[in-house]
Coordinates of C-alpha atoms in Angstrom, one line a residue:
Chain A
M1 CA 0.6 -23.9 -42.9
Q2 CA 0.0 -21.6 -40.0
D3 CA -3.1 -21.7 -38.0
E4 CA -4.8 -18.2 -38.0
G5 CA -6.2 -19.0 -34.5
I6 CA -2.6 -19.4 -33.3
R7 CA -1.4 -16.4 -35.0
E8 CA -4.1 -14.6 -33.2
R9 CA -3.5 -16.0 -29.8
V10 CA 0.3 -15.3 -30.2
E11 CA -0.3 -11.7 -31.2
N12 CA -2.8 -11.1 -28.4
T13 CA -0.2 -12.4 -25.9
I14 CA 2.5 -10.2 -27.3
V15 CA 0.0 -7.2 -27.2
D16 CA -0.9 -8.1 -23.5
V17 CA 3.0 -8.3 -22.3
L18 CA 4.4 -5.3 -24.5
K19 CA 1.2 -3.1 -24.6
V20 CA 1.9 -2.5 -28.3
D21 CA -0.9 -1.8 -30.7
S22 CA -2.1 -4.9 -32.3
T23 CA -2.4 -3.1 -35.8
D24 CA 1.3 -2.5 -35.6
L25 CA 2.2 -6.2 -35.4
G26 CA 3.9 -7.9 -38.4
G27 CA 5.7 -10.9 -39.0
D28 CA 8.9 -9.3 -39.6
Q29 CA 9.1 -7.1 -36.6
R30 CA 11.8 -7.8 -34.2
I31 CA 10.7 -8.2 -30.6
R32 CA 13.4 -6.4 -29.0
E33 CA 14.4 -3.7 -31.5
D34 CA 11.1 -3.0 -33.1
L35 CA 8.7 -3.7 -30.2
G36 CA 10.9 -2.2 -27.5
A37 CA 11.1 -5.5 -25.2
D38 CA 13.8 -5.4 -22.7
S39 CA 15.1 -8.6 -21.0
L40 CA 12.4 -8.7 -18.4
D41 CA 9.6 -8.4 -21.2
S42 CA 11.2 -11.2 -23.0
V43 CA 11.1 -13.5 -19.9
T44 CA 7.7 -12.4 -19.2
L45 CA 6.6 -13.2 -22.9
V46 CA 7.8 -16.6 -22.6
M47 CA 6.0 -17.2 -19.5
A48 CA 2.8 -15.8 -21.0
L49 CA 3.0 -17.8 -24.0
E50 CA 3.6 -21.0 -21.9
D51 CA 0.5 -19.9 -19.9
E52 CA -1.4 -19.3 -23.3
F53 CA -0.5 -22.6 -24.8
G54 CA 0.4 -24.9 -21.9
G55 CA 3.6 -26.8 -21.7
S56 CA 7.1 -25.3 -21.6
I57 CA 9.5 -23.3 -23.8
N58 CA 13.1 -23.9 -23.0
D59 CA 15.6 -21.3 -22.7
N60 CA 17.6 -22.2 -26.1
D61 CA 14.2 -22.1 -27.9
A62 CA 13.2 -18.9 -26.5
K63 CA 16.5 -17.2 -27.2
S64 CA 16.1 -18.1 -30.9
L65 CA 12.7 -16.2 -31.2
A66 CA 13.8 -12.8 -32.6
T67 CA 10.6 -11.8 -34.5
V68 CA 6.9 -12.0 -34.2
G69 CA 7.1 -14.4 -37.3
D70 CA 9.6 -16.7 -35.5
V71 CA 7.2 -16.8 -32.4
I72 CA 4.2 -17.7 -34.5
A73 CA 6.2 -20.4 -36.5
Y74 CA 7.6 -21.9 -33.4
I75 CA 4.6 -22.1 -31.5
S76 CA 2.6 -23.4 -34.7
R77 CA 5.4 -26.2 -34.9
R78 CA 5.1 -27.1 -31.3
V79 CA 1.3 -27.2 -31.5
E80 CA 1.5 -29.4 -34.5
E81 CA 3.8 -31.7 -32.3
K82 CA 1.3 -31.7 -29.7
A83 CA 3.9 -30.2 -27.2
L84 CA 1.6 -27.2 -26.8
A85 CA -2.0 -26.8 -27.0
Chain B
M1 CA 6.8 21.8 17.3
N2 CA 3.1 21.6 16.8
R3 CA 1.8 18.3 15.7
R4 CA -0.1 18.3 12.4
R5 CA -3.5 16.8 12.2
V6 CA -4.0 13.6 10.3
V7 CA -7.3 12.3 8.8
V8 CA -8.4 9.2 7.0
T9 CA -10.0 10.2 3.7
G10 CA -10.2 6.9 1.8
I11 CA -10.6 3.2 2.5
G12 CA -10.2 0.1 0.4
M13 CA -10.6 -3.4 1.7
I14 CA -10.7 -6.9 0.6
S15 CA -11.3 -9.7 3.2
P16 CA -13.1 -12.9 3.5
L17 CA -16.3 -10.8 3.9
G18 CA -16.1 -9.2 0.6
T19 CA -14.0 -7.5 -2.2
S20 CA -14.7 -4.0 -1.4
A21 CA -14.9 -1.9 1.8
P22 CA -18.7 -1.4 1.6
E23 CA -19.2 -5.1 1.1
C24 CA -17.0 -6.0 4.1
W25 CA -18.8 -3.1 6.2
S26 CA -22.3 -4.6 5.1
A27 CA -21.2 -8.1 6.2
L28 CA -19.9 -7.2 9.4
M29 CA -23.0 -5.1 10.3
A30 CA -25.3 -8.0 9.1
G31 CA -23.2 -10.5 11.3
R32 CA -22.2 -12.6 8.2
S33 CA -19.1 -14.5 8.9
A34 CA -17.0 -16.6 6.4
V35 CA -16.4 -20.0 7.6
A36 CA -15.7 -23.1 5.4
A37 CA -14.0 -26.4 5.5
V38 CA -10.2 -26.2 4.5
P39 CA -9.5 -27.2 0.9
P40 CA -9.9 -31.1 0.7
E41 CA -6.5 -31.6 -1.0
W42 CA -4.6 -30.3 2.2
C43 CA -5.7 -33.7 4.0
R44 CA -3.3 -35.5 1.7
Y45 CA -0.3 -34.0 3.5
A46 CA -1.4 -33.9 7.1
E47 CA -4.2 -34.5 9.6
T48 CA -4.7 -31.1 11.2
A49 CA -6.5 -30.4 14.6
S50 CA -8.4 -27.4 12.9
T51 CA -10.4 -28.2 9.6
I52 CA -11.9 -24.8 9.2
W53 CA -10.8 -21.5 7.7
A54 CA -12.1 -18.3 6.3
P55 CA -11.6 -18.4 2.5
L56 CA -11.7 -15.1 0.4
P57 CA -14.7 -14.7 -1.9
P58 CA -14.0 -15.2 -5.8
I59 CA -12.1 -12.3 -7.0
D60 CA -12.4 -10.7 -10.5
W61 CA -8.8 -9.5 -10.9
P62 CA -9.2 -7.8 -14.3
A63 CA -12.2 -5.9 -12.9
L64 CA -10.0 -4.7 -10.1
G65 CA -7.6 -3.6 -12.7
I66 CA -5.0 -6.5 -12.5
G67 CA -4.5 -8.2 -15.9
R68 CA -3.4 -11.7 -16.7
I69 CA 0.2 -10.7 -17.1
E70 CA 0.3 -9.0 -13.5
Q71 CA -1.4 -12.0 -12.2
M72 CA 1.5 -14.1 -13.4
Q73 CA 4.1 -11.9 -12.1
L74 CA 2.7 -10.9 -8.5
D75 CA 1.9 -12.8 -5.4
T76 CA -1.8 -12.6 -4.4
S77 CA -0.8 -10.4 -1.5
G78 CA 0.6 -7.8 -3.8
M79 CA -2.7 -8.1 -6.1
L80 CA -4.9 -7.6 -3.0
T81 CA -2.8 -4.7 -2.0
I82 CA -3.0 -3.0 -5.3
A83 CA -6.6 -3.7 -5.6
A84 CA -7.4 -2.2 -2.1
S85 CA -5.4 0.8 -2.9
S86 CA -7.2 1.4 -6.0
E87 CA -10.5 1.4 -4.0
A88 CA -8.9 3.8 -1.4
I89 CA -7.7 6.3 -3.8
R90 CA -11.1 6.3 -5.6
D91 CA -12.8 6.6 -2.3
A92 CA -10.7 9.6 -1.4
G93 CA -11.9 11.4 -4.3
I94 CA -8.2 11.6 -5.6
G95 CA -8.1 11.7 -9.3
T96 CA -5.5 9.5 -11.4
A97 CA -3.8 9.9 -14.7
S98 CA -2.0 7.1 -16.7
A99 CA 1.8 7.5 -16.2
D100 CA 2.9 4.3 -18.2
A101 CA 0.3 2.4 -20.1
K102 CA 2.7 -0.4 -20.6
K103 CA 3.7 -0.7 -17.0
N104 CA 0.0 0.0 -15.9
T105 CA 1.1 2.8 -13.7
F106 CA -0.6 6.2 -12.6
R107 CA 0.1 9.6 -11.2
L108 CA -2.2 11.0 -8.5
E109 CA -3.6 14.3 -8.9
G110 CA -2.9 16.0 -5.6
P111 CA 0.2 16.3 -3.5
P112 CA 3.6 16.3 -4.8
P113 CA 4.5 12.6 -5.3
D114 CA 7.7 13.1 -3.1
R115 CA 5.5 14.2 -0.3
C116 CA 3.5 11.0 -0.3
G117 CA 4.6 8.0 1.5
V118 CA 3.6 4.4 1.6
F119 CA 3.5 2.4 4.9
M120 CA 2.2 -1.3 4.6
G121 CA 2.3 -4.2 7.0
T122 CA 2.7 -7.9 6.2
G123 CA 3.2 -11.0 8.2
V124 CA 5.0 -12.9 5.6
G125 CA 5.0 -11.3 2.3
G126 CA 4.9 -13.6 -0.7
I127 CA 5.3 -16.8 0.9
T128 CA 2.8 -18.7 -1.5
P129 CA 4.7 -18.3 -4.8
F130 CA 7.7 -19.1 -2.7
V131 CA 6.3 -22.5 -1.7
G132 CA 5.1 -23.1 -5.3
N133 CA 8.3 -22.4 -6.8
L134 CA 10.2 -24.5 -4.3
A135 CA 7.9 -27.5 -5.1
N136 CA 8.6 -27.0 -8.8
H137 CA 12.3 -26.7 -8.1
V138 CA 12.4 -29.8 -5.8
M139 CA 10.0 -32.1 -7.8
S140 CA 10.6 -31.2 -11.6
P141 CA 13.8 -33.5 -11.6
L142 CA 11.8 -36.3 -10.4
I143 CA 9.3 -36.4 -13.2
G144 CA 11.5 -38.4 -15.3
D145 CA 12.5 -40.9 -12.4
V146 CA 9.3 -41.9 -11.1
S147 CA 7.2 -44.6 -13.0
D148 CA 4.1 -42.6 -12.3
P149 CA 4.4 -38.8 -12.3
S150 CA 0.8 -38.5 -11.3
I151 CA 1.7 -39.7 -7.7
L152 CA 3.7 -36.4 -7.3
P153 CA 1.9 -33.5 -5.6
P154 CA 0.7 -30.8 -8.0
M155 CA 3.0 -28.0 -8.5
P156 CA 3.0 -24.7 -10.7
P157 CA 4.1 -25.6 -14.3
R158 CA 7.1 -23.5 -14.2
F159 CA 9.7 -22.0 -11.8
N160 CA 8.4 -18.5 -12.2
P161 CA 11.0 -15.8 -13.4
Y162 CA 9.5 -13.5 -10.8
A163 CA 10.1 -15.7 -7.9
V164 CA 12.3 -13.1 -6.2
P165 CA 10.0 -10.1 -6.6
S166 CA 6.9 -12.0 -5.6
M167 CA 8.4 -13.4 -2.6
M168 CA 10.0 -10.5 -1.1
P169 CA 7.9 -9.0 1.8
N170 CA 8.6 -5.3 0.7
A171 CA 6.8 -6.1 -2.5
V172 CA 3.4 -4.9 -0.9
S173 CA 4.8 -1.3 -0.4
A174 CA 6.8 -1.2 -3.4
L175 CA 4.0 -2.2 -5.7
L176 CA 1.8 0.8 -4.4
G177 CA 4.8 3.3 -4.8
I178 CA 5.3 1.9 -8.4
R179 CA 1.6 1.8 -9.2
W180 CA 0.8 5.3 -8.1
S181 CA 4.1 7.0 -8.7
L182 CA 4.8 7.9 -5.1
Y183 CA 8.4 8.8 -4.3
G184 CA 8.3 9.5 -0.5
P185 CA 9.3 6.9 2.2
N186 CA 8.2 3.6 1.2
L187 CA 8.3 1.1 4.2
T188 CA 7.2 -2.3 5.0
F189 CA 6.4 -3.4 8.5
A190 CA 6.7 -7.3 9.5
Q191 CA 5.3 -7.5 12.9
A192 CA 3.4 -10.5 12.2
C193 CA -0.3 -10.0 13.5
A194 CA 0.5 -6.4 14.5
A195 CA 2.1 -5.3 11.1
G196 CA -1.0 -3.4 9.9
T197 CA -1.5 -1.5 12.9
V198 CA 2.2 -0.5 13.1
A199 CA 2.2 0.5 9.6
V200 CA -0.8 2.7 10.2
G201 CA 0.8 4.2 13.1
H202 CA 3.9 5.1 11.3
A203 CA 2.2 6.7 8.6
F204 CA 0.2 8.9 11.1
R205 CA 3.6 9.9 12.8
A206 CA 5.1 10.6 9.5
I207 CA 2.3 13.0 8.5
A208 CA 2.0 14.4 11.8
A209 CA 5.7 15.3 12.0
G210 CA 5.7 16.7 8.5
S211 CA 7.8 14.3 6.6
V212 CA 4.9 13.6 4.2
D213 CA 1.5 15.0 3.4
M214 CA -0.1 12.0 2.3
A215 CA 0.3 8.2 2.8
L216 CA -1.2 4.9 1.8
C217 CA -1.1 2.6 4.6
G218 CA -2.5 -0.6 6.0
G219 CA -1.7 -4.4 5.8
A220 CA -1.9 -7.3 3.4
E221 CA -1.5 -11.1 3.6
Y222 CA -2.2 -14.1 1.4
L223 CA -1.6 -17.6 3.3
R224 CA -3.1 -20.2 0.8
D225 CA -0.4 -22.4 -0.1
P226 CA -1.2 -25.6 -2.3
Y227 CA -0.5 -27.9 0.4
G228 CA -1.8 -26.3 3.5
G229 CA 1.7 -25.9 4.8
I230 CA 1.2 -22.4 6.3
F231 CA -2.0 -23.5 7.9
R232 CA -0.5 -26.4 9.4
G233 CA 2.3 -24.1 10.9
F234 CA -0.5 -22.3 12.9
D235 CA -2.3 -25.6 13.6
I236 CA 0.6 -27.4 14.9
A237 CA 1.2 -24.5 17.5
R238 CA -2.4 -25.2 18.6
T239 CA -3.4 -21.7 17.7
L240 CA -6.5 -22.4 15.6
A241 CA -10.2 -22.8 16.2
A242 CA -11.6 -26.4 16.5
E243 CA -14.5 -27.1 14.2
G244 CA -16.6 -28.4 17.2
S245 CA -20.1 -29.3 16.6
D246 CA -21.1 -26.1 14.7
P247 CA -18.2 -24.7 12.5
Q248 CA -20.2 -21.3 12.3
R249 CA -19.9 -20.9 15.9
A250 CA -16.3 -22.1 16.3
N251 CA -14.9 -18.7 16.1
R252 CA -15.7 -16.9 19.3
P253 CA -13.3 -14.3 20.7
F254 CA -13.7 -13.5 24.4
D255 CA -16.1 -16.4 25.0
R256 CA -15.8 -19.1 27.7
D257 CA -15.9 -21.8 24.8
R258 CA -13.3 -20.3 22.6
T259 CA -10.7 -22.7 21.3
G260 CA -8.6 -20.5 18.9
F261 CA -8.6 -18.2 16.0
L262 CA -10.1 -18.7 12.5
F263 CA -7.2 -18.9 9.8
A264 CA -8.2 -16.5 7.1
E265 CA -6.9 -17.1 3.5
G266 CA -6.0 -13.4 3.3
G267 CA -7.0 -10.0 2.8
A268 CA -5.7 -6.5 2.5
A269 CA -6.8 -2.9 3.7
V270 CA -5.4 0.2 2.5
L271 CA -6.3 3.6 4.1
V272 CA -5.5 7.0 2.6
C273 CA -4.4 9.4 5.3
E274 CA -3.8 13.0 4.7
E275 CA -2.6 16.2 6.5
A276 CA -6.0 17.4 7.8
E277 CA -5.7 21.0 6.3
A278 CA -4.6 19.9 3.0
A279 CA -7.5 17.3 2.9
R280 CA -10.0 20.2 3.8
R281 CA -8.6 22.5 1.2
R282 CA -9.3 19.8 -1.4
G283 CA -12.7 19.3 0.0
A284 CA -12.2 15.8 1.1
R285 CA -14.6 13.9 3.1
A286 CA -13.0 12.3 6.3
Y287 CA -13.9 9.3 8.0
A288 CA -12.0 9.9 11.2
E289 CA -9.0 11.6 12.7
I290 CA -5.9 9.7 13.7
V291 CA -4.8 11.2 17.0
G292 CA -2.4 8.8 18.8
Y293 CA -0.2 5.8 18.5
A294 CA 2.1 3.8 20.6
E295 CA 4.1 0.5 20.4
T296 CA 5.8 -1.5 23.1
F297 CA 7.6 -4.9 23.1
D298 CA 7.0 -7.7 25.4
G299 CA 10.7 -9.0 25.5
Y300 CA 9.4 -12.2 26.8
S301 CA 8.7 -15.1 24.3
I302 CA 8.6 -15.5 20.5
M303 CA 5.1 -17.1 20.7
S304 CA 3.4 -16.4 23.8
M305 CA 2.2 -13.0 25.2
E306 CA 3.7 -12.0 28.5
P307 CA 1.1 -13.2 31.1
S308 CA 0.7 -9.9 33.2
G309 CA 0.2 -7.9 30.1
T310 CA 2.3 -5.2 31.6
R311 CA 3.7 -4.0 28.3
I312 CA 0.3 -4.1 26.6
N313 CA -1.2 -2.1 29.3
D314 CA 1.9 0.4 28.9
M315 CA 1.3 0.6 25.2
V316 CA -2.5 1.3 25.3
A317 CA -2.0 3.9 28.0
A318 CA 0.8 5.5 25.9
A319 CA -1.3 5.6 23.0
V320 CA -4.4 7.2 24.8
Q321 CA -1.7 9.8 26.2
D322 CA -0.3 10.4 22.8
A323 CA -3.8 11.3 21.7
G324 CA -4.1 13.9 24.4
C325 CA -6.7 11.9 26.2
V326 CA -7.5 10.0 29.3
P327 CA -8.7 6.4 29.5
G328 CA -12.3 7.8 30.4
D329 CA -12.4 9.4 26.8
I330 CA -12.2 5.9 25.1
D331 CA -15.7 4.7 24.3
Y332 CA -14.8 2.0 21.6
V333 CA -12.1 -0.7 21.6
N334 CA -11.5 -2.6 18.5
A335 CA -9.9 -5.6 20.3
H336 CA -7.1 -7.7 18.9
G337 CA -9.5 -10.4 19.9
T338 CA -8.2 -13.5 18.3
G339 CA -10.2 -16.2 20.3
T340 CA -7.1 -17.9 21.7
A341 CA -7.4 -18.9 25.3
V342 CA -4.3 -16.8 26.5
N343 CA -4.7 -13.8 24.3
D344 CA -8.3 -13.0 25.1
E345 CA -7.6 -13.7 28.8
I346 CA -4.8 -11.1 28.9
E347 CA -6.3 -8.6 26.5
S348 CA -9.5 -8.6 28.4
S349 CA -7.8 -8.0 31.7
V350 CA -5.8 -5.0 30.3
I351 CA -9.1 -3.4 28.9
E352 CA -10.6 -4.0 32.4
R353 CA -7.7 -2.5 34.1
L354 CA -7.3 0.6 31.8
F355 CA -11.0 1.5 30.9
G356 CA -13.2 -0.7 33.2
A357 CA -16.5 -1.7 31.6
T358 CA -17.1 1.8 30.0
P359 CA -16.2 1.4 26.4
L360 CA -17.8 -0.8 23.7
V361 CA -15.6 -3.7 22.9
T362 CA -15.6 -5.7 19.7
A363 CA -13.5 -8.1 17.8
T364 CA -13.6 -7.8 14.0
K365 CA -11.6 -11.1 13.7
S366 CA -14.9 -12.8 15.1
L367 CA -16.3 -12.2 11.6
T368 CA -13.3 -11.8 9.2
G369 CA -11.2 -14.6 10.7
H370 CA -7.5 -13.6 11.2
C371 CA -5.8 -12.1 8.5
I372 CA -2.5 -11.9 10.2
G373 CA -0.6 -9.1 8.8
A374 CA -3.5 -7.6 7.2
S375 CA -5.8 -7.7 10.3
G376 CA -4.3 -4.4 11.7
G377 CA -5.1 -2.6 8.5
I378 CA -8.6 -4.1 8.4
E379 CA -9.3 -3.2 11.9
A380 CA -7.9 0.4 11.5
A381 CA -10.5 0.7 8.6
V382 CA -13.3 -0.8 10.4
T383 CA -12.7 1.5 13.4
A384 CA -12.6 4.5 11.1
L385 CA -15.8 3.4 9.5
S386 CA -17.4 2.7 12.9
L387 CA -16.5 6.4 13.8
A388 CA -17.8 7.7 10.6
H389 CA -21.3 5.9 10.7
Q390 CA -21.5 6.0 14.4
A391 CA -22.3 2.2 14.4
T392 CA -20.6 -0.9 15.4
H393 CA -20.5 -4.7 14.5
A394 CA -21.0 -7.3 17.1
C395 CA -18.5 -9.4 18.7
H396 CA -19.7 -12.5 16.9
N397 CA -20.5 -15.7 18.6
L398 CA -19.9 -14.3 22.1
E399 CA -22.3 -16.1 24.3
H400 CA -20.6 -16.5 27.7
P401 CA -18.2 -13.6 28.2
I402 CA -15.0 -14.2 29.9
R403 CA -15.0 -10.9 31.7
D404 CA -17.5 -8.3 32.6
L405 CA -16.8 -5.7 29.8
R406 CA -19.2 -3.9 27.6
F407 CA -18.9 -6.4 24.8
V408 CA -21.0 -5.5 21.6
R409 CA -23.5 -8.1 21.5
E410 CA -25.6 -6.6 18.7
A411 CA -24.7 -4.6 15.8
G412 CA -26.2 -1.3 15.5
P413 CA -26.0 2.5 16.1
C414 CA -23.9 3.9 19.0
R415 CA -22.0 7.0 19.9
I416 CA -18.3 6.9 19.4
E417 CA -16.1 9.9 20.0
T418 CA -12.9 8.3 20.4
A419 CA -11.8 4.9 19.6
V420 CA -8.8 2.6 20.0
T421 CA -7.7 -0.3 17.7
Q422 CA -5.0 -2.5 19.1
S423 CA -2.8 -5.5 17.8
F424 CA -0.4 -7.8 19.3
A425 CA 1.9 -10.1 17.5
F426 CA 4.0 -13.3 17.6
G427 CA 7.3 -12.1 18.7
G428 CA 6.0 -9.7 21.3
H429 CA 5.1 -6.3 19.2
N430 CA 2.2 -4.5 20.7
A431 CA 0.8 -1.5 18.9
A432 CA -2.3 0.5 19.0
V433 CA -3.9 3.5 17.1
V434 CA -6.4 6.0 18.5
M435 CA -9.0 7.7 16.3
K436 CA -11.4 10.4 16.9
R437 CA -14.8 11.1 15.5
I438 CA -14.7 14.0 12.9
S439 CA -16.6 16.8 14.5

């Protein structure tokens, strides 16, 4: 089960990086195609998530995160594993 | 061709004395310096001869328009530059409108953006993120190899994807061109301790010659790395002030008992310069008019000033001539005034030779410490403020002057019509800007 606090922190980070409206965010939205992230934005998002949650996100994991829901699920799992805070 | 007139209409400044130009000016006039012990963690790596520096005050970056994402992407010298430019533009009364909310960029309401240039100086650019990224690069593979990773020095948690743009020295200029959507010449000057003065001088020349109508110019620097290695570089060259019995009195340019300069954590100053007629048309208030500039090169040593001061003498004389003045017209000199034995000796000798004991002489570094590439910008800003306020700060801690010049011993009102601000740099670069009071 996903923690609402984690979802909110992930969404706030996405809003900060991509300057999208938080009310537009939904789990199925694709970060590149729907939210307009370019490759630099994607790198920045990973860096911002690392900053927000501590720890590190490796490149392979980062490449697998296509949607907002993917990111929330991934971060939730890593927090549960205590790899992120 | 007639040279166009150039005025300073906006000033932004962050230094060890404050996070805005008014704060810095108040501290200067009150004689409040910024001296503190160096960060204790630096002692782990080396025992340095100097143990004091001038740290920056705490900075609330979001309040200065720099959010957490930009803080991850930019070197502090870049953030200082952007913050100082925001203050300068606001101070100049130039309106702004959002250009791209996602990129946090703006357009200026004023001259066409292709008629606006950026001329910034920096000594080393983004050296601190470079040091951090290199530490991460070298030490990360060791974490699994050492039995106790906590013995490794602290390092940034990641190798930053923005390692290159945060490191490159031209970032301080590029960031301003991007932030404010300015498409004219965008230049970075890297003449070490003279970089800011050179940048202001070249902005003046570009406006005077008609190649741009407005310029953001000045200097920026940030020199705190996690290990104190940059500080050590200056310390090992024996250029820094010794703590002595009273650290608050250790930084004393032009004093018999000087021992070196006070290393500053960093700073930035940005001046808005405009073609005078255009500034007048838009009803801008001007602090001062820039009327002359010159530069020479010692061609002598990468670290030491040429002992006779001939090229400095030639340079200051040329700047005064460029301003259409004679040496007797100069009534204020904002000296380079670092507090090193050789620098102050040569500089005071040149001032005496050219101007005698007529002009007021002060050293802003006696209060701010030495902000390296930012110092010329800071001192140009202080010179413009001194002309506007008809007041000067003192040459702090000066008790036994090394020469019989008219050093400013107490801050206060004074009459200044024409002022020189001058800088000299490792490498041998000499530069001076001449400014006049707005009549």
